[in-house]
Amino acid sequence: MITFDFQKYQYQKLDNYDLEDIKVKFLEDNQMSGWYTLDKSELARIESTADRIRENCDVFLVIGIGGSYMGAKAVIDAMSPYFKKDTPEVLFAGYQLSSDYLKDLLDYLEDKEVIVNVISKSGTTLEPSITFEEVVKLLKKKYSQDYAKRVIATTSLVSGTLLEEAQKNGYECFAVPENIGGRFSVLSAVGLLPIAVAGYEIEDLFRGAEKAKENLQDCYYYTMLRHTLYQEGKVVESFDIYEPKLAFFAEWLKQLFGESQGKEGKAILPISTVNTRDLHSLGQYYQEGKDILFSTTIFAHSDRRIELEKYQKTLDQVNKIAMESVAQAHYEGHLPTNIIEMDEISMENLGYLIFFFEMSAMLGSYLLEVPYYDQPGVNGYKNILHQKIKE
Ligand code: PA5
């Protein structure tokens, strides 16, 4: 269960937040709206492929960048225990250009059974292409011509270099649907296959997403609230978490909102903190720095009881008291806080939040009058980089 409190530590109270008209317009526009349908037609194939992968490797390597890996990592990190990792180990690569990382990775994979999932809708993105090429060399060395059975490509099934390569070499393929953009793709094969391989019930993610879709009032309120705050000069939103397992969920949120809305000189800058750690660093700025911030705090309870005899409370209770104390102190220092509270970190709750925030990023983009599904600014660096590499 998830509860939303957009009132207690918030100065701004909204009477009108009905965004149903925008939803209707979005559905009429019908551009890149595939994520909204919550299509489950691929679930059975994803689950059976995941079972096969789980039986045949020690390491499942996901190669992708941006929307091609962030959703999967957000869910897997949130669900996984801190120390005892199950097999297969799900690793991510191709999201940077670090020689150390790639070299260490290739060394690590040398004596492991490996299956690779290369994910790129366009098939032309530099970081995953470079990584994939190096990993394929290793696979060929380890498995000779059988290597192709150990590669799964998730890509556009209409066109692209990765599709051509997959067809030429006989890699199994999953689709990045044409009408779903990268950062909205976690509930397609892009996110679902790695999550299923990690051992989590992808049906439960959908159940949560479907619940969020049926109950849009909180999403409308949040979307309208952040838009109103933005118009009042609160141009930075901090996603604050009190469970470090959610740190990458906050990274996913930053990508979702930053890439969807940061266009044409507009939009809120999304940042994040991991608390209570960052109260002892950025907390100072939040409390007394420039008045441009608001917080969206995502608090997750834990049922792992640790009794603190000295305080006659559980650690979970103390964590919540810390969160509320911060919200109160910030409120008194003119920094408002929205609180989203999960009774536990579960696939259903994560599915709910994924749909909730995807919907909000889309609706908020309509309010800002920017397209939510493209990222023309990213091409700026890509074009220069490709040119410079050729030189
Ligand atoms: O959200 C997006 O669309 C981007 O972050 C893309 O996912 C990212 O640029 C990777 O693109 P591709 O899947 O084409 O390699």
GROMACS .gro file of C-alpha atoms and ligand atoms in nm:
model
  406
    1MET     CA    1   0.000   0.000   0.000
    2ILE     CA    2   0.114   0.354  -0.074
    3THR     CA    3  -0.010   0.672   0.091
    4PHE     CA    4   0.039   1.025  -0.036
    5ASP     CA    5   0.060   1.330   0.186
    6PHE     CA    6   0.079   1.649  -0.015
    7GLN     CA    7  -0.068   1.867   0.261
    8LYS     CA    8   0.102   1.846   0.598
    9TYR     CA    9   0.438   2.000   0.504
   10GLN     CA   10   0.319   2.196   0.201
   11TYR     CA   11   0.215   2.566   0.197
   12GLN     CA   12   0.042   2.533  -0.136
   13LYS     CA   13  -0.309   2.380  -0.118
   14LEU     CA   14  -0.481   2.310  -0.450
   15ASP     CA   15  -0.855   2.313  -0.519
   16ASN     CA   16  -0.831   2.248  -0.890
   17TYR     CA   17  -0.609   1.967  -1.006
   18ASP     CA   18  -0.823   1.779  -1.256
   19LEU     CA   19  -0.593   1.681  -1.543
   20GLU     CA   20  -0.838   1.446  -1.711
   21ASP     CA   21  -0.852   1.674  -2.019
   22ILE     CA   22  -0.477   1.642  -2.068
   23LYS     CA   23  -0.500   1.265  -2.036
   24VAL     CA   24  -0.766   1.262  -2.309
   25LYS     CA   25  -0.550   1.486  -2.529
   26PHE     CA   26  -0.246   1.262  -2.472
   27LEU     CA   27  -0.446   0.956  -2.574
   28GLU     CA   28  -0.575   1.138  -2.885
   29ASP     CA   29  -0.224   1.249  -2.980
   30ASN     CA   30  -0.134   0.880  -2.957
   31GLN     CA   31   0.235   0.953  -2.998
   32MET     CA   32   0.466   0.726  -2.803
   33SER     CA   33   0.184   0.629  -2.569
   34GLY     CA   34   0.254   0.253  -2.575
   35TRP     CA   35   0.364   0.251  -2.208
   36TYR     CA   36   0.016   0.364  -2.100
   37THR     CA   37  -0.156   0.051  -2.231
   38LEU     CA   38   0.040  -0.181  -1.995
   39ASP     CA   39   0.059  -0.450  -2.262
   40LYS     CA   40   0.116  -0.793  -2.108
   41SER     CA   41   0.135  -0.994  -2.431
   42GLU     CA   42   0.510  -1.059  -2.399
   43LEU     CA   43   0.506  -1.160  -2.031
   44ALA     CA   44   0.489  -1.536  -2.085
   45ARG     CA   45   0.783  -1.537  -2.329
   46ILE     CA   46   0.984  -1.308  -2.102
   47GLU     CA   47   0.920  -1.536  -1.803
   48SER     CA   48   1.011  -1.857  -1.987
   49THR     CA   49   1.325  -1.697  -2.132
   50ALA     CA   50   1.419  -1.573  -1.786
   51ASP     CA   51   1.380  -1.928  -1.644
   52ARG     CA   52   1.610  -2.064  -1.914
   53ILE     CA   53   1.867  -1.789  -1.851
   54ARG     CA   54   1.859  -1.852  -1.476
   55GLU     CA   55   1.945  -2.218  -1.532
   56ASN     CA   56   2.231  -2.150  -1.773
   57CYS     CA   57   2.451  -1.874  -1.636
   58ASP     CA   58   2.630  -1.732  -1.334
   59VAL     CA   59   2.619  -1.377  -1.468
   60PHE     CA   60   2.347  -1.211  -1.671
   61LEU     CA   61   2.505  -0.902  -1.824
   62VAL     CA   62   2.276  -0.620  -1.928
   63ILE     CA   63   2.435  -0.374  -2.171
   64GLY     CA   64   2.252  -0.044  -2.219
   65ILE     CA   65   2.242   0.323  -2.126
   66GLY     CA   66   1.973   0.568  -2.006
   67GLY     CA   67   1.624   0.427  -2.046
   68SER     CA   68   1.771   0.101  -2.171
   69TYR     CA   69   1.894   0.003  -1.823
   70MET     CA   70   1.790   0.246  -1.551
   71GLY     CA   71   1.440   0.111  -1.483
   72ALA     CA   72   1.561  -0.247  -1.449
   73LYS     CA   73   1.844  -0.147  -1.217
   74ALA     CA   74   1.609   0.069  -1.009
   75VAL     CA   75   1.374  -0.225  -0.946
   76ILE     CA   76   1.647  -0.487  -0.896
   77ASP     CA   77   1.842  -0.268  -0.651
   78ALA     CA   78   1.525  -0.189  -0.457
   79MET     CA   79   1.426  -0.554  -0.425
   80SER     CA   80   1.766  -0.714  -0.364
   81PRO     CA   81   1.917  -0.787  -0.024
   82TYR     CA   82   2.222  -0.581   0.061
   83PHE     CA   83   2.471  -0.863   0.107
   84LYS     CA   84   2.357  -1.209   0.005
   85LYS     CA   85   2.309  -1.195  -0.372
   86ASP     CA   86   2.124  -1.472  -0.552
   87THR     CA   87   2.247  -1.627  -0.875
   88PRO     CA   88   2.257  -1.545  -1.149
   89GLU     CA   89   2.419  -1.217  -1.066
   90VAL     CA   90   2.269  -0.941  -1.280
   91LEU     CA   91   2.535  -0.689  -1.383
   92PHE     CA   92   2.503  -0.371  -1.588
   93ALA     CA   93   2.750  -0.225  -1.837
   94GLY     CA   94   2.762   0.003  -2.139
   95TYR     CA   95   2.643   0.312  -1.953
   96GLN     CA   96   2.982   0.486  -1.942
   97LEU     CA   97   3.322   0.479  -2.114
   98SER     CA   98   3.541   0.366  -1.825
   99SER     CA   99   3.837   0.151  -1.931
  100ASP     CA  100   3.883   0.030  -1.574
  101TYR     CA  101   3.524  -0.086  -1.551
  102LEU     CA  102   3.530  -0.269  -1.882
  103LYS     CA  103   3.866  -0.433  -1.818
  104ASP     CA  104   3.764  -0.543  -1.467
  105LEU     CA  105   3.433  -0.670  -1.602
  106LEU     CA  106   3.596  -0.875  -1.878
  107ASP     CA  107   3.840  -1.023  -1.627
  108TYR     CA  108   3.554  -1.104  -1.389
  109LEU     CA  109   3.354  -1.276  -1.663
  110GLU     CA  110   3.649  -1.487  -1.780
  111ASP     CA  111   3.566  -1.791  -1.564
  112LYS     CA  112   3.188  -1.740  -1.536
  113GLU     CA  113   2.901  -1.876  -1.741
  114VAL     CA  114   2.765  -1.562  -1.907
  115ILE     CA  115   2.449  -1.463  -2.093
  116VAL     CA  116   2.430  -1.113  -2.237
  117ASN     CA  117   2.130  -0.891  -2.298
  118VAL     CA  118   2.224  -0.597  -2.520
  119ILE     CA  119   1.953  -0.331  -2.511
  120SER     CA  120   1.940  -0.038  -2.751
  121LYS     CA  121   1.634   0.087  -2.932
  122SER     CA  122   1.834   0.279  -3.191
  123GLY     CA  123   2.121   0.033  -3.199
  124THR     CA  124   2.364   0.317  -3.261
  125THR     CA  125   2.441   0.444  -2.910
  126LEU     CA  126   2.816   0.461  -2.863
  127GLU     CA  127   2.859   0.343  -2.503
  128PRO     CA  128   2.664   0.014  -2.531
  129SER     CA  129   2.802  -0.052  -2.883
  130ILE     CA  130   3.162  -0.031  -2.764
  131THR     CA  131   3.094  -0.249  -2.459
  132PHE     CA  132   2.897  -0.505  -2.659
  133GLU     CA  133   3.173  -0.538  -2.917
  134GLU     CA  134   3.432  -0.612  -2.647
  135VAL     CA  135   3.200  -0.854  -2.466
  136VAL     CA  136   3.127  -1.041  -2.791
  137LYS     CA  137   3.503  -1.093  -2.838
  138LEU     CA  138   3.512  -1.257  -2.496
  139LEU     CA  139   3.203  -1.468  -2.567
  140LYS     CA  140   3.353  -1.591  -2.895
  141LYS     CA  141   3.672  -1.685  -2.712
  142LYS     CA  142   3.475  -1.872  -2.444
  143TYR     CA  143   3.201  -2.036  -2.648
  144SER     CA  144   3.324  -2.026  -3.008
  145GLN     CA  145   3.033  -2.025  -3.258
  146ASP     CA  146   2.786  -2.122  -2.983
  147TYR     CA  147   2.832  -1.771  -2.844
  148ALA     CA  148   2.528  -1.644  -3.038
  149LYS     CA  149   2.298  -1.858  -2.823
  150ARG     CA  150   2.422  -1.654  -2.528
  151VAL     CA  151   2.317  -1.317  -2.669
  152ILE     CA  152   1.971  -1.165  -2.646
  153ALA     CA  153   1.909  -0.836  -2.825
  154THR     CA  154   1.632  -0.603  -2.711
  155THR     CA  155   1.589  -0.347  -2.984
  156SER     CA  156   1.359  -0.197  -3.245
  157LEU     CA  157   1.221  -0.481  -3.454
  158VAL     CA  158   1.159  -0.241  -3.742
  159SER     CA  159   1.508  -0.120  -3.828
  160GLY     CA  160   1.854  -0.043  -3.687
  161THR     CA  161   2.210  -0.169  -3.673
  162LEU     CA  162   2.153  -0.389  -3.370
  163LEU     CA  163   1.852  -0.553  -3.537
  164GLU     CA  164   2.061  -0.621  -3.849
  165GLU     CA  165   2.344  -0.764  -3.639
  166ALA     CA  166   2.100  -0.982  -3.445
  167GLN     CA  167   1.944  -1.116  -3.763
  168LYS     CA  168   2.284  -1.183  -3.920
  169ASN     CA  169   2.416  -1.371  -3.615
  170GLY     CA  170   2.095  -1.537  -3.502
  171TYR     CA  171   2.056  -1.367  -3.163
  172GLU     CA  172   1.720  -1.409  -2.992
  173CYS     CA  173   1.534  -1.077  -3.001
  174PHE     CA  174   1.285  -0.888  -2.787
  175ALA     CA  175   1.117  -0.567  -2.899
  176VAL     CA  176   1.154  -0.215  -2.776
  177PRO     CA  177   0.807  -0.120  -2.904
  178GLU     CA  178   0.816   0.163  -3.155
  179ASN     CA  179   0.563   0.363  -2.953
  180ILE     CA  180   0.756   0.344  -2.624
  181GLY     CA  181   1.048   0.577  -2.551
  182GLY     CA  182   1.353   0.453  -2.358
  183ARG     CA  183   1.277   0.607  -2.019
  184PHE     CA  184   0.916   0.484  -2.034
  185SER     CA  185   1.020   0.128  -2.123
  186VAL     CA  186   1.072  -0.041  -1.786
  187LEU     CA  187   0.741  -0.230  -1.818
  188SER     CA  188   0.839  -0.366  -2.162
  189ALA     CA  189   1.099  -0.637  -2.234
  190VAL     CA  190   1.366  -0.369  -2.176
  191GLY     CA  191   1.312  -0.373  -1.802
  192LEU     CA  192   1.114  -0.690  -1.753
  193LEU     CA  193   1.364  -0.946  -1.880
  194PRO     CA  194   1.649  -0.838  -1.646
  195ILE     CA  195   1.403  -0.806  -1.356
  196ALA     CA  196   1.261  -1.155  -1.420
  197VAL     CA  197   1.613  -1.300  -1.447
  198ALA     CA  198   1.690  -1.143  -1.109
  199GLY     CA  199   1.406  -1.358  -0.975
  200TYR     CA  200   1.127  -1.105  -0.920
  201GLU     CA  201   0.760  -1.147  -1.015
  202ILE     CA  202   0.698  -0.915  -1.306
  203GLU     CA  203   0.322  -0.983  -1.289
  204ASP     CA  204   0.324  -0.804  -0.952
  205LEU     CA  205   0.483  -0.495  -1.108
  206PHE     CA  206   0.193  -0.485  -1.353
  207ARG     CA  207  -0.063  -0.530  -1.076
  208GLY     CA  208   0.078  -0.220  -0.906
  209ALA     CA  209   0.091  -0.022  -1.231
  210GLU     CA  210  -0.271  -0.115  -1.309
  211LYS     CA  211  -0.379   0.008  -0.965
  212ALA     CA  212  -0.204   0.340  -1.027
  213LYS     CA  213  -0.376   0.369  -1.365
  214GLU     CA  214  -0.718   0.316  -1.204
  215ASN     CA  215  -0.656   0.580  -0.939
  216LEU     CA  216  -0.510   0.893  -1.097
  217GLN     CA  217  -0.626   1.154  -0.845
  218ASP     CA  218  -0.305   1.153  -0.639
  219CYS     CA  219  -0.102   1.170  -0.959
  220TYR     CA  220  -0.305   1.466  -1.084
  221TYR     CA  221  -0.261   1.643  -0.752
  222TYR     CA  222   0.115   1.584  -0.744
  223THR     CA  223   0.158   1.693  -1.106
  224MET     CA  224  -0.038   2.014  -1.060
  225LEU     CA  225   0.135   2.083  -0.729
  226ARG     CA  226   0.487   2.055  -0.873
  227HIS     CA  227   0.382   2.272  -1.169
  228THR     CA  228   0.244   2.537  -0.933
  229LEU     CA  229   0.557   2.525  -0.718
  230TYR     CA  230   0.768   2.564  -1.033
  231GLN     CA  231   0.572   2.873  -1.136
  232GLU     CA  232   0.641   3.017  -0.791
  233GLY     CA  233   1.017   2.979  -0.834
  234LYS     CA  234   1.071   2.636  -0.678
  235VAL     CA  235   1.281   2.521  -0.971
  236VAL     CA  236   1.456   2.228  -0.802
  237GLU     CA  237   1.282   1.910  -0.683
  238SER     CA  238   1.477   1.679  -0.459
  239PHE     CA  239   1.370   1.315  -0.448
  240ASP     CA  240   1.467   1.226  -0.093
  241ILE     CA  241   1.481   0.866   0.020
  242TYR     CA  242   1.545   0.707   0.359
  243GLU     CA  243   1.620   0.356   0.235
  244PRO     CA  244   1.945   0.340   0.035
  245LYS     CA  245   1.809   0.052  -0.175
  246LEU     CA  246   1.592   0.316  -0.342
  247ALA     CA  247   1.890   0.530  -0.446
  248PHE     CA  248   1.876   0.406  -0.803
  249PHE     CA  249   1.499   0.450  -0.812
  250ALA     CA  250   1.574   0.818  -0.750
  251GLU     CA  251   1.828   0.808  -1.036
  252TRP     CA  252   1.553   0.669  -1.261
  253LEU     CA  253   1.322   0.952  -1.150
  254LYS     CA  254   1.588   1.211  -1.230
  255GLN     CA  255   1.622   1.067  -1.579
  256LEU     CA  256   1.246   1.040  -1.628
  257PHE     CA  257   1.174   1.401  -1.537
  258GLY     CA  258   1.501   1.557  -1.653
  259GLU     CA  259   1.501   1.406  -2.001
  260SER     CA  260   1.125   1.437  -2.049
  261GLN     CA  261   1.082   1.796  -1.940
  262GLY     CA  262   1.413   1.984  -1.951
  263LYS     CA  263   1.357   2.157  -2.285
  264GLU     CA  264   1.310   2.501  -2.436
  265GLY     CA  265   1.457   2.672  -2.128
  266LYS     CA  266   1.190   2.521  -1.901
  267ALA     CA  267   1.135   2.268  -1.622
  268ILE     CA  268   1.225   2.171  -1.270
  269LEU     CA  269   1.577   2.036  -1.213
  270PRO     CA  270   1.541   1.695  -1.045
  271ILE     CA  271   1.805   1.600  -0.788
  272SER     CA  272   1.813   1.346  -0.507
  273THR     CA  273   1.945   1.265  -0.162
  274VAL     CA  274   1.997   0.942   0.029
  275ASN     CA  275   1.906   1.008   0.389
  276THR     CA  276   1.984   1.028   0.663
  277ARG     CA  277   2.336   1.029   0.509
  278ASP     CA  278   2.292   1.348   0.307
  279LEU     CA  279   2.139   1.543   0.594
  280HIS     CA  280   2.501   1.571   0.704
  281SER     CA  281   2.604   1.728   0.374
  282LEU     CA  282   2.338   1.880   0.145
  283GLY     CA  283   2.097   1.907   0.437
  284GLN     CA  284   2.260   2.236   0.533
  285TYR     CA  285   2.183   2.388   0.191
  286TYR     CA  286   1.828   2.255   0.195
  287GLN     CA  287   1.761   2.414   0.531
  288GLU     CA  288   1.928   2.752   0.483
  289GLY     CA  289   2.047   2.786   0.123
  290LYS     CA  290   1.876   2.953  -0.171
  291ASP     CA  291   1.498   2.929  -0.168
  292ILE     CA  292   1.453   2.729  -0.490
  293LEU     CA  293   1.387   2.378  -0.360
  294PHE     CA  294   1.103   2.148  -0.270
  295SER     CA  295   1.124   1.787  -0.164
  296THR     CA  296   0.938   1.478  -0.276
  297THR     CA  297   1.024   1.227  -0.008
  298ILE     CA  298   0.975   0.859  -0.081
  299PHE     CA  299   0.968   0.671   0.248
  300ALA     CA  300   0.965   0.290   0.254
  301HIS     CA  301   0.889   0.096   0.572
  302SER     CA  302   1.067  -0.226   0.658
  303ASP     CA  303   0.915  -0.525   0.836
  304ARG     CA  304   1.262  -0.633   0.953
  305ARG     CA  305   1.218  -0.542   1.321
  306ILE     CA  306   1.520  -0.410   1.505
  307GLU     CA  307   1.422  -0.316   1.861
  308LEU     CA  308   1.615  -0.022   2.003
  309GLU     CA  309   1.589  -0.081   2.377
  310LYS     CA  310   1.735   0.256   2.465
  311TYR     CA  311   1.455   0.440   2.278
  312GLN     CA  312   1.177   0.182   2.323
  313LYS     CA  313   1.123   0.200   1.947
  314THR     CA  314   1.206   0.001   1.636
  315LEU     CA  315   1.470   0.128   1.395
  316ASP     CA  316   1.198   0.167   1.132
  317GLN     CA  317   1.004   0.395   1.369
  318VAL     CA  318   1.316   0.604   1.436
  319ASN     CA  319   1.379   0.630   1.061
  320LYS     CA  320   1.026   0.760   1.009
  321ILE     CA  321   1.060   1.007   1.297
  322ALA     CA  322   1.384   1.130   1.133
  323MET     CA  323   1.201   1.177   0.801
  324GLU     CA  324   0.917   1.371   0.970
  325SER     CA  325   1.162   1.581   1.171
  326VAL     CA  326   1.341   1.677   0.849
  327ALA     CA  327   1.011   1.761   0.679
  328GLN     CA  328   0.910   1.980   0.974
  329ALA     CA  329   1.247   2.157   0.996
  330HIS     CA  330   1.250   2.216   0.621
  331TYR     CA  331   0.890   2.342   0.630
  332GLU     CA  332   0.986   2.591   0.898
  333GLY     CA  333   1.278   2.691   0.672
  334HIS     CA  334   1.039   2.743   0.375
  335LEU     CA  335   1.116   2.418   0.198
  336PRO     CA  336   0.793   2.225   0.140
  337THR     CA  337   0.782   1.844   0.133
  338ASN     CA  338   0.553   1.597  -0.043
  339ILE     CA  339   0.551   1.259   0.130
  340ILE     CA  340   0.499   0.930  -0.049
  341GLU     CA  341   0.497   0.641   0.197
  342MET     CA  342   0.520   0.272   0.107
  343ASP     CA  343   0.425   0.007   0.364
  344GLU     CA  344   0.710  -0.203   0.221
  345ILE     CA  345   0.934  -0.224  -0.084
  346SER     CA  346   0.744  -0.471  -0.300
  347MET     CA  347   0.705  -0.531  -0.671
  348GLU     CA  348   0.347  -0.412  -0.651
  349ASN     CA  349   0.440  -0.086  -0.479
  350LEU     CA  350   0.726  -0.024  -0.722
  351GLY     CA  351   0.495  -0.092  -1.019
  352TYR     CA  352   0.249   0.159  -0.873
  353LEU     CA  353   0.518   0.426  -0.841
  354ILE     CA  354   0.658   0.358  -1.187
  355PHE     CA  355   0.322   0.423  -1.351
  356PHE     CA  356   0.244   0.714  -1.115
  357PHE     CA  357   0.566   0.896  -1.204
  358GLU     CA  358   0.557   0.811  -1.577
  359MET     CA  359   0.207   0.953  -1.590
  360SER     CA  360   0.314   1.263  -1.399
  361ALA     CA  361   0.617   1.321  -1.624
  362MET     CA  362   0.391   1.303  -1.929
  363LEU     CA  363   0.114   1.525  -1.785
  364GLY     CA  364   0.365   1.777  -1.652
  365SER     CA  365   0.523   1.802  -1.996
  366TYR     CA  366   0.186   1.897  -2.144
  367LEU     CA  367   0.152   2.165  -1.874
  368LEU     CA  368   0.496   2.298  -1.971
  369GLU     CA  369   0.409   2.261  -2.341
  370VAL     CA  370   0.714   2.052  -2.421
  371PRO     CA  371   0.711   1.707  -2.587
  372TYR     CA  372   0.778   1.442  -2.321
  373TYR     CA  373   0.906   1.163  -2.543
  374ASP     CA  374   1.213   1.306  -2.720
  375GLN     CA  375   1.554   1.426  -2.602
  376PRO     CA  376   1.694   1.655  -2.873
  377GLY     CA  377   1.948   1.802  -2.631
  378VAL     CA  378   2.114   1.463  -2.586
  379ASN     CA  379   2.185   1.451  -2.957
  380GLY     CA  380   2.389   1.770  -2.914
  381TYR     CA  381   2.673   1.590  -2.737
  382LYS     CA  382   2.629   1.274  -2.945
  383ASN     CA  383   2.680   1.458  -3.275
  384ILE     CA  384   2.996   1.636  -3.156
  385LEU     CA  385   3.134   1.316  -3.001
  386HIS     CA  386   3.083   1.112  -3.319
  387GLN     CA  387   3.245   1.389  -3.526
  388LYS     CA  388   3.544   1.418  -3.292
  389ILE     CA  389   3.597   1.040  -3.283
  390LYS     CA  390   3.608   1.034  -3.664
  391GLU     CA  391   3.866   1.316  -3.664
  392PA5     O1  392   1.501   0.772  -2.251
  392PA5     C1  393   1.559   0.764  -2.358
  392PA5     O2  394   1.499   0.758  -2.467
  392PA5     C2  395   1.710   0.760  -2.361
  392PA5     O3  396   1.763   0.771  -2.233
  392PA5     C3  397   1.756   0.631  -2.426
  392PA5     O4  398   1.704   0.522  -2.356
  392PA5     C4  399   1.910   0.622  -2.429
  392PA5     O5  400   1.963   0.733  -2.496
  392PA5     C5  401   1.956   0.494  -2.498
  392PA5     O6  402   1.910   0.489  -2.629
  392PA5     P1  403   1.914   0.355  -2.712
  392PA5     O7  404   1.822   0.257  -2.646
  392PA5     O8  405   1.867   0.392  -2.849
  392PA5     O9  406   2.057   0.305  -2.710
   0.00000   0.00000   0.00000
